[in-house]
Coordinates of C-alpha atoms in Angstrom, one line a residue:
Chain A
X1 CA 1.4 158.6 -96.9
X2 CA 1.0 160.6 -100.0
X3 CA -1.4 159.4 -102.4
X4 CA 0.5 158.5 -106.0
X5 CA -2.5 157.8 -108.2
X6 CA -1.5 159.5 -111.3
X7 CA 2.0 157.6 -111.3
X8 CA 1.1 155.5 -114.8
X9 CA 1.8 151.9 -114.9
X10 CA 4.5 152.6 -117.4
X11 CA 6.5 154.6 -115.0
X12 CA 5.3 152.2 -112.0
X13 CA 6.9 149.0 -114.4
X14 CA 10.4 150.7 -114.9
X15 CA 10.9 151.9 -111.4
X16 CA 12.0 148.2 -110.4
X17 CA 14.1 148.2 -113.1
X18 CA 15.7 151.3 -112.2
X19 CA 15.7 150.0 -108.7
X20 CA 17.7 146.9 -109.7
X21 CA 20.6 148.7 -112.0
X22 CA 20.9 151.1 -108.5
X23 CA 21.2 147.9 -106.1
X24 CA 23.8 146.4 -108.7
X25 CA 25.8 150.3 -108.7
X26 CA 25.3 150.8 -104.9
X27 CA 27.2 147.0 -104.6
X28 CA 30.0 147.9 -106.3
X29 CA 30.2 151.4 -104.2
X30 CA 29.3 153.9 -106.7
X31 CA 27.5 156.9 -105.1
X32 CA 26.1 159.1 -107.9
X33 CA 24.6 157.9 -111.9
X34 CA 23.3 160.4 -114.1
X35 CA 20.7 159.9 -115.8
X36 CA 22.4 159.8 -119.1
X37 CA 24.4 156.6 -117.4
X38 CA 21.3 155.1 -116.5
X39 CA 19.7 155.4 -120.0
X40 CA 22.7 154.3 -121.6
X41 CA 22.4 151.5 -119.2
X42 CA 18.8 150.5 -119.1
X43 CA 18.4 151.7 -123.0
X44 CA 15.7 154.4 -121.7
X45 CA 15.8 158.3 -122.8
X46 CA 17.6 160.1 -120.3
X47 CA 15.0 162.9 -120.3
X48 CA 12.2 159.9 -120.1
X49 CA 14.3 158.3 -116.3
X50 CA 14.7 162.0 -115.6
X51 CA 10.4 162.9 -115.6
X52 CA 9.8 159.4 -114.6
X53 CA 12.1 160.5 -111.2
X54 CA 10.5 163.7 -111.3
X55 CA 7.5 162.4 -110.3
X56 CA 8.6 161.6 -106.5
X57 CA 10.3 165.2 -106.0
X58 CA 13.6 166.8 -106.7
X59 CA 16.4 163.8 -106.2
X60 CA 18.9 164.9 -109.1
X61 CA 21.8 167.6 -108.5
X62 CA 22.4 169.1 -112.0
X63 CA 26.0 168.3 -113.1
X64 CA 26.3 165.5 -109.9
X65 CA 23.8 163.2 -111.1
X66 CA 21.6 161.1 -108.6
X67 CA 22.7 159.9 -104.8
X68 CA 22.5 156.6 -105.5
X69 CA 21.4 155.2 -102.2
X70 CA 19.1 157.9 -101.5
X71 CA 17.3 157.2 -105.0
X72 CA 16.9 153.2 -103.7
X73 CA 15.4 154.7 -101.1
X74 CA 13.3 157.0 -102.3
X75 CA 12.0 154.2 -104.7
X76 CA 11.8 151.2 -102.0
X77 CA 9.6 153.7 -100.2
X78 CA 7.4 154.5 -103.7
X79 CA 6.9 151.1 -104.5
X80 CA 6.5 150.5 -101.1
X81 CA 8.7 147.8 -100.7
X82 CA 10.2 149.6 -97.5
X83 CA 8.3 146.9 -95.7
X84 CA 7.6 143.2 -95.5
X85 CA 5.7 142.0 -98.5
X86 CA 4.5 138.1 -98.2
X87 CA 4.1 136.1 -101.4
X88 CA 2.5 132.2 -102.1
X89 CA 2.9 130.4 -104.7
X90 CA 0.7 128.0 -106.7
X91 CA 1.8 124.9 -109.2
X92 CA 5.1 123.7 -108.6
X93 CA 5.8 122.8 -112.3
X94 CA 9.2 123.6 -113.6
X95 CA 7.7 127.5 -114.2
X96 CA 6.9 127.7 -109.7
X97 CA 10.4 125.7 -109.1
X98 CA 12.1 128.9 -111.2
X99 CA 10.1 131.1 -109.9
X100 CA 10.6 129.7 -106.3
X101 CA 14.4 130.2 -107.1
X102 CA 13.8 133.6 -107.3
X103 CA 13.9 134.9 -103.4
X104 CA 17.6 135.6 -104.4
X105 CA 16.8 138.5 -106.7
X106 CA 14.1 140.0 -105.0
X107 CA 15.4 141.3 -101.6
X108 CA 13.5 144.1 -100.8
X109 CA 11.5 142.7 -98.6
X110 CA 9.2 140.9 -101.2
X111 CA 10.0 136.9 -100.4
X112 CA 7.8 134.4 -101.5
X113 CA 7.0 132.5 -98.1
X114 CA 4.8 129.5 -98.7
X115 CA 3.9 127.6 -101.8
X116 CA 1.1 125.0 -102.9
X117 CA 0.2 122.2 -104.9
X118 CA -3.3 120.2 -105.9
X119 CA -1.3 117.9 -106.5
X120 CA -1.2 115.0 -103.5
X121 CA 2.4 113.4 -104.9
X122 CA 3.7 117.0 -104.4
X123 CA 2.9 117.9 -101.0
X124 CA 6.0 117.6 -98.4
X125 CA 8.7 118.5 -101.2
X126 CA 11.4 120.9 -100.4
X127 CA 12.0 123.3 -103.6
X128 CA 14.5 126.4 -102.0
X129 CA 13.7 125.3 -98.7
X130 CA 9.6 125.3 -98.4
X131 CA 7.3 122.8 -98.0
X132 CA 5.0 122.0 -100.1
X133 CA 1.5 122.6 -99.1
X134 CA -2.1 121.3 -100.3
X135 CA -3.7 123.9 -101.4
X136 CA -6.8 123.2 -99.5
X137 CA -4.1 125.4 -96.8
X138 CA -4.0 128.2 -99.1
X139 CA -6.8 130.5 -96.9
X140 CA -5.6 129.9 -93.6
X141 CA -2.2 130.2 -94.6
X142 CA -2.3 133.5 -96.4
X143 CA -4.2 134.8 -92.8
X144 CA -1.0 133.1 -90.9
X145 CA 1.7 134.4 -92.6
X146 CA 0.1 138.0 -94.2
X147 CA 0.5 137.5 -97.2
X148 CA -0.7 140.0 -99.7
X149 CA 0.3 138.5 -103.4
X150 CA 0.0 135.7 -105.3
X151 CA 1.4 133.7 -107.7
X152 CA -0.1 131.6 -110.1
X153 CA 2.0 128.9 -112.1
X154 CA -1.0 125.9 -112.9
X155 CA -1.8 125.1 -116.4
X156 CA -4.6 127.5 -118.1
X157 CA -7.6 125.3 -117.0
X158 CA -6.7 125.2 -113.4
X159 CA -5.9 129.0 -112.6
X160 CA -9.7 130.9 -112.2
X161 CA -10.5 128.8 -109.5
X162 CA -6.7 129.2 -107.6
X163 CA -7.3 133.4 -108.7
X164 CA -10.5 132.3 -106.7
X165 CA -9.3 130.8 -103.7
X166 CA -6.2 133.9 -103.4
X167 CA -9.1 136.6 -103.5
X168 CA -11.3 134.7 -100.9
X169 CA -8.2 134.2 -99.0
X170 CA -7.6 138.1 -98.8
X171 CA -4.8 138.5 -100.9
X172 CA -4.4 142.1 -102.9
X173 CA -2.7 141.3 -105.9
X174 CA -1.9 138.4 -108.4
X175 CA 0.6 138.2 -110.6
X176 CA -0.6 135.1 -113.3
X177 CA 1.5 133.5 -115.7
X178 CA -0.9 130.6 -116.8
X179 CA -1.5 131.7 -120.3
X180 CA -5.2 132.8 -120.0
X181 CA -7.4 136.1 -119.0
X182 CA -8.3 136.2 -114.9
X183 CA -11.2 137.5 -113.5
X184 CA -10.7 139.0 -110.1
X185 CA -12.3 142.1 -108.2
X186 CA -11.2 145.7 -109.0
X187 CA -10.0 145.6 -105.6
X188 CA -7.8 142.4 -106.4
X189 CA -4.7 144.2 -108.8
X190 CA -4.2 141.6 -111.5
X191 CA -0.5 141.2 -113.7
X192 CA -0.3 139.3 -116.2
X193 CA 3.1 137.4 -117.4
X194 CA 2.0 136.1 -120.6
X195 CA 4.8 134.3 -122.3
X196 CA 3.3 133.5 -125.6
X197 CA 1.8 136.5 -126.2
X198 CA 5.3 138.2 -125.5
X199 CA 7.0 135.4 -128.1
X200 CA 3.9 135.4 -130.9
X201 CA 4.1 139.2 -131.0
X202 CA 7.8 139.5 -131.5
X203 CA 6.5 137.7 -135.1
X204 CA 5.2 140.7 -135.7
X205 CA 8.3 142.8 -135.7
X206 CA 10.8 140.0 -138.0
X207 CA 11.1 142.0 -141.0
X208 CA 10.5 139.1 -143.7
X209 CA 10.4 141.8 -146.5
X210 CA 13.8 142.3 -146.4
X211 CA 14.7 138.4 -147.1
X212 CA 15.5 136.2 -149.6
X213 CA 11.7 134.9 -150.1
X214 CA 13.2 132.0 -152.2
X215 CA 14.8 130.4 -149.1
X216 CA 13.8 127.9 -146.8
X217 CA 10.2 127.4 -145.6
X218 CA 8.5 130.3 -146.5
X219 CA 6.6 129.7 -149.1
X220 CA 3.1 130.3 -148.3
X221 CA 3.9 134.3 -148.8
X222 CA 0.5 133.9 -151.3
X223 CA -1.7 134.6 -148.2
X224 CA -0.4 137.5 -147.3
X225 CA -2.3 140.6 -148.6
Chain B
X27 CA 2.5 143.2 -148.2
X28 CA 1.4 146.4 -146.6
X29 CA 3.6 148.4 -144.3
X30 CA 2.1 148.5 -140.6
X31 CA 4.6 150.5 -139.0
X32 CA 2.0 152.7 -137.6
X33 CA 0.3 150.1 -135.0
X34 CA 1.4 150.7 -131.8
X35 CA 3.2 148.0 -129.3
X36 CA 0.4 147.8 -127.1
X37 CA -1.8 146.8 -129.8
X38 CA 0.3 144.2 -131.2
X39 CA 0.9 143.1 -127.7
X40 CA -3.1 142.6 -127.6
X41 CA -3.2 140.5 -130.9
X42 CA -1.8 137.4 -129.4
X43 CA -4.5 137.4 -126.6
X44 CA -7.4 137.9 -129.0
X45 CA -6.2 135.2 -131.0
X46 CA -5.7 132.8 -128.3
X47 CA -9.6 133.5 -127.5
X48 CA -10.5 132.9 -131.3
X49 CA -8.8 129.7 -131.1
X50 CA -10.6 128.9 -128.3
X51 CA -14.1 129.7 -129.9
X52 CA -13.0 127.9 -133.1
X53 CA -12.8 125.0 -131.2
X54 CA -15.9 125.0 -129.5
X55 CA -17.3 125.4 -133.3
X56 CA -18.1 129.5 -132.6
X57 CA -19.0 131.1 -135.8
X58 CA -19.0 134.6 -134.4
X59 CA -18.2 137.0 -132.2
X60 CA -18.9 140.6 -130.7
X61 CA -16.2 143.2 -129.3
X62 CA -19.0 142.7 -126.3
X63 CA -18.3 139.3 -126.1
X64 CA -14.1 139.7 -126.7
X65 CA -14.1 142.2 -124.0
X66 CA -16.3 140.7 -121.4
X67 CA -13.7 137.5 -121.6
X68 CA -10.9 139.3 -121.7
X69 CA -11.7 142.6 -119.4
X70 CA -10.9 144.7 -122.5
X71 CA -13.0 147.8 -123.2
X72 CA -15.4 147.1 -126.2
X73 CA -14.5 150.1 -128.2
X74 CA -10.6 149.1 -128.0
X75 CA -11.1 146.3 -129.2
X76 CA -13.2 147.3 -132.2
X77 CA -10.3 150.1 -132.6
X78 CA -7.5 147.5 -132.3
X79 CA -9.7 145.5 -134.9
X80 CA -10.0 148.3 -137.1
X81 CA -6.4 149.5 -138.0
X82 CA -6.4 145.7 -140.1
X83 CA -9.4 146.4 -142.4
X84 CA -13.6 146.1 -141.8
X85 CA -14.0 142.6 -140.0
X86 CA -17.2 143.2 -137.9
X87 CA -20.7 143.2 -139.3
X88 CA -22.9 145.4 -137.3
X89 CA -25.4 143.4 -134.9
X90 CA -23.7 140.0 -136.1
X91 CA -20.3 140.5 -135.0
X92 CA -16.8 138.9 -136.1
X93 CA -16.6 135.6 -138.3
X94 CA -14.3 133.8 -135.7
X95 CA -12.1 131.5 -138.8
X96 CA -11.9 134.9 -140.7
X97 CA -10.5 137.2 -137.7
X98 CA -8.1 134.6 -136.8
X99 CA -6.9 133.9 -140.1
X100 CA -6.5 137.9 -140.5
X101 CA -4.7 138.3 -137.4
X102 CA -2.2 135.5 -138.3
X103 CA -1.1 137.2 -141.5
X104 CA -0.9 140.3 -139.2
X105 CA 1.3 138.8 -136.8
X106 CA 2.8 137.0 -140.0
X107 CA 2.2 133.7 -137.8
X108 CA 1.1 132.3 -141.7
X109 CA 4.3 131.2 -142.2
X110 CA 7.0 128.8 -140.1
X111 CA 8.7 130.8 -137.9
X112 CA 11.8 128.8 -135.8
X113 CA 12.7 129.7 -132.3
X114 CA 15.8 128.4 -130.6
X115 CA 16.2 128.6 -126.3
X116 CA 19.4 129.0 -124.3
X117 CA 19.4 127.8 -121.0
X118 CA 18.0 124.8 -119.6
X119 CA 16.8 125.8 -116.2
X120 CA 13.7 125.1 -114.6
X121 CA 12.2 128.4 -116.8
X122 CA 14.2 126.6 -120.1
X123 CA 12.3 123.2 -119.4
X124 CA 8.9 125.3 -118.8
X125 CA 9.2 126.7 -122.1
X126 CA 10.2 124.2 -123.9
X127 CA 7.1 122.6 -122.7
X128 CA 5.3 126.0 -124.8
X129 CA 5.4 124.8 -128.0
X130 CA 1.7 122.9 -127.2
X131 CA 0.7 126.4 -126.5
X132 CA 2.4 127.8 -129.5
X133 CA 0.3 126.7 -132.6
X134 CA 0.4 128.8 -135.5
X135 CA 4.1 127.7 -136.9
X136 CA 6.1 129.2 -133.7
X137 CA 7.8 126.4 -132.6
X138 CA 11.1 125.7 -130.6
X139 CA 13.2 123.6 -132.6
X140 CA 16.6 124.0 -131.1
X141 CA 17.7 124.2 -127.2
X142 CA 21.5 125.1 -126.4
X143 CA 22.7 124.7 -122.4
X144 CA 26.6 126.2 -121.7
X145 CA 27.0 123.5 -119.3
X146 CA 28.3 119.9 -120.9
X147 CA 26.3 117.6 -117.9
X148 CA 23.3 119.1 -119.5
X149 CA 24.2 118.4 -123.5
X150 CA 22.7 115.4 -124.8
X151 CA 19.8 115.6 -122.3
X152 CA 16.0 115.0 -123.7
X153 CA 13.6 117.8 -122.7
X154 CA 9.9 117.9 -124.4
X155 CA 11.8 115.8 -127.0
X156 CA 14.7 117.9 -128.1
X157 CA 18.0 117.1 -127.6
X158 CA 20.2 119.8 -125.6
X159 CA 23.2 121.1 -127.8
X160 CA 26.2 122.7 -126.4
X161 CA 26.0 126.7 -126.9
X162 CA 29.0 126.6 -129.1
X163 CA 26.6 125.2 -132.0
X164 CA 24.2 127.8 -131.9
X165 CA 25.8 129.7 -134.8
X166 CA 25.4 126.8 -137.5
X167 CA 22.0 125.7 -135.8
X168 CA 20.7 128.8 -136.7
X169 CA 21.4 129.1 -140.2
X170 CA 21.1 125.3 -140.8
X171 CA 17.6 125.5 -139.0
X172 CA 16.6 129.0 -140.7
X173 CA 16.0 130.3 -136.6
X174 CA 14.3 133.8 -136.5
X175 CA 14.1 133.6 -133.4
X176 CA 15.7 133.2 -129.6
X177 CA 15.0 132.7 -126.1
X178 CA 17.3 133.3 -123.2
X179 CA 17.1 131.5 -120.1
X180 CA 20.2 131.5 -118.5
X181 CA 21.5 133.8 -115.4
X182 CA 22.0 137.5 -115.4
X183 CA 25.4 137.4 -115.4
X184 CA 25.5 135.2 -118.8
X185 CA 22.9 136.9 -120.5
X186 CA 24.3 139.2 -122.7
X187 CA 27.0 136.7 -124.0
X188 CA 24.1 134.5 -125.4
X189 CA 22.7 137.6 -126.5
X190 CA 25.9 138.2 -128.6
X191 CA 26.2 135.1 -129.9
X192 CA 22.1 135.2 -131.1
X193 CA 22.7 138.6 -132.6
X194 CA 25.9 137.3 -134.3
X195 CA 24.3 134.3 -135.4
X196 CA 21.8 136.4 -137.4
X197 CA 18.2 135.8 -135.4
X198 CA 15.8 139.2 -135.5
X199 CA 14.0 138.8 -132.2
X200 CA 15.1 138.4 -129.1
X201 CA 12.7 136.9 -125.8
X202 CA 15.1 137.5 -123.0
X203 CA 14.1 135.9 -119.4
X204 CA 17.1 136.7 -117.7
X205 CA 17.0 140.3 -115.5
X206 CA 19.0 142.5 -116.8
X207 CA 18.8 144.5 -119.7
X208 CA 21.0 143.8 -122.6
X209 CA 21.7 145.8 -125.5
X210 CA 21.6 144.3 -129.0
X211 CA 21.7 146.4 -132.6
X212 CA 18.7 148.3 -133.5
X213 CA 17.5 145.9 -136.3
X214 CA 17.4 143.2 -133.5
X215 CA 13.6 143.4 -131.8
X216 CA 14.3 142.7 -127.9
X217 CA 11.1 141.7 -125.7
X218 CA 11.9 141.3 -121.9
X219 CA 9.8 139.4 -120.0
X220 CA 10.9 140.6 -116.5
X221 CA 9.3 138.6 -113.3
X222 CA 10.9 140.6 -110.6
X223 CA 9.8 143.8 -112.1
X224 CA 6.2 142.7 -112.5
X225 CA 6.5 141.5 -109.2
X226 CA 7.6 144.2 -107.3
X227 CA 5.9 147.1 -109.6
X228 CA 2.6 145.3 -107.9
X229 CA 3.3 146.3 -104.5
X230 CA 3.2 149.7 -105.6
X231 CA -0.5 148.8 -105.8
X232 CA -1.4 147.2 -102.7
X233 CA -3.3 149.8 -100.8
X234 CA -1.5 149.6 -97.0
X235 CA -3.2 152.4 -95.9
X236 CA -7.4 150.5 -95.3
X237 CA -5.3 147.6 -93.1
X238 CA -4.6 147.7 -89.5
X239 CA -1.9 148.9 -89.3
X240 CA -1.2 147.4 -85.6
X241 CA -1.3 144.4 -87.3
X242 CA 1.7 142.4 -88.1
X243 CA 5.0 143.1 -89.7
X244 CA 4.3 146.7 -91.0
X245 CA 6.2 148.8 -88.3
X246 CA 8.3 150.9 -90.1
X247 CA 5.1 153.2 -91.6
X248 CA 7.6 155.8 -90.0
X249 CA 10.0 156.0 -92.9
X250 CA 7.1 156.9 -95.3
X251 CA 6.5 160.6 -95.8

């Protein structure tokens, strides 16, 4: 295997999404895209999908446009999701019963396989066909069944010490959405889903200048600078 | 108020997460704070966070750090999170019921006040004490309620309808959930928060090649160049 360190996360994050417009084209049997049809699509530059692609060798045919089952390919095998890819889950609030829901849009190999609970009244429910487990099972579990990334879906309190209990376990990668910074190993990759950061700093970017300042509920506008 | 068209997304993305810290502090009755401290909690390099700091003014006092109440209050008028700010949510799902559930998380005058569900079983429902209207009262909700705001939680496939109808009904921001990318007018801000894509752009990171590879499901290294 080739060695793809320089790959930046940027270009690493919007390979899945080019990967899932290409499964949606490749459904409805259309062979070729160009990459002004994928930006269009995905509202990316064209000349930004066409470096990102770049990256992994020469896939386009000037004038044709991109094979589009040899590009899924080609970025199934980058992202490595070319073969099995074992995921647990932990906290079957109403964010793990979505999430747990979401087998159906992964494909690729990536399947969530087992998911957990600290909470007793919890264990032996079916959500999408698992069982709940105690999470006292998570080690010897994630051993069983290989499994190389977790999830985290407990409140903010609770998820360092399941973070803990995936790294012990041997897992290589989290993906956390409990609304608080993780500390894991450099050797543990660590995403974060943060919701609330992604909601407070749309604030930022409402254009409140531009309104009628007289309407409504704004009218502590005196604090601002 | 000062134009700060010049700070880059990945700095306002940061904001939130500082601020969620400060709170934090505030509550524990922390006067102060050093980029030290602020980057040791939240694995953040000490000098970005000092530069981060720094596009908003001089905070920090040399060898005494940042006044917690002042930093926070500072980074709420950046975020303009010193005035209401009204968020509406489409899509009662599992992920619609999470986030409804937010607004304890929220603080600082981001709240949900409206949910909308396309699906009449589900109108008139309770969730986190809001009542589920249909999606065909979005439009006056909006303006009645002043909503800057909206979330979509609803399938792919009925994303960019909901999207329409937010656009239409005048919000500025846009937190879509669903996965796909949907287009809205430039003067509409679109954040997508995108599970799958996290998901799957981590197995680009688990390192296959230290593990035994006699072990297990990974039998088809073959197709990897």
């Amino acid at each position: 295997m080739t060695k793809q360190d320089k790959i930046s996360e940027a270009v690493v994050r919007r390979l899945p999404v080019y990967l899932r417009y290409l499964n949606e084209l490749s459904a409805s049997d259309i062979l070729t895209v160009s990459s002004q049809e994928l930006g269009a699509r995905l509202n990316l530059n064209p000349a930004q999908i066409r470096k990102d692609l770049a990256y992994f060798g020469d896939f386009g045919r000037k004038g044709v446009g991109y094979n589009v089952s040899y590009l899924i390919e080609k970025i199934r095998q980058i992202l490595k999701l070319d073969r099995p890819l074992y995921v647990a889950l932990v906290g079957t609030g109403n964010l793990g019963r979505a999430l747990s829901n979401y087998n159906t849009y992964l494909k690729d190999n990536m399947k969530i396989v087992s998911i957990f609970d600290a909470d007793p009244s919890k264990v032996g429910m079916v959500i999408n066909n698992l069982v709940v487990q105690p999470v006292e099972e998570l080690a010897q579990t994630v051993k069983e069944k290989n499994i190389a990334i977790g999830i985290i879906t407990v409140p903010a309190a609770a998820a360092q010490k399941v973070a803990d209990r995936f790294v012990e376990a041997g897992v290589r990668g989290i993906l956390n959405f409990a609304p608080t910074v993780l500390r894991t190993p450099e050797d543990v990759r660590i995403h974060q889903t943060d919701f609330t950061a992604d909601l407070l700093s749309l604030a930022y970017y409402m254009n409140f200048d531009s309104e009628d300042t007289t309407k409504g509920t704004l009218e502590d506008e005196s604090l601002v600078d």
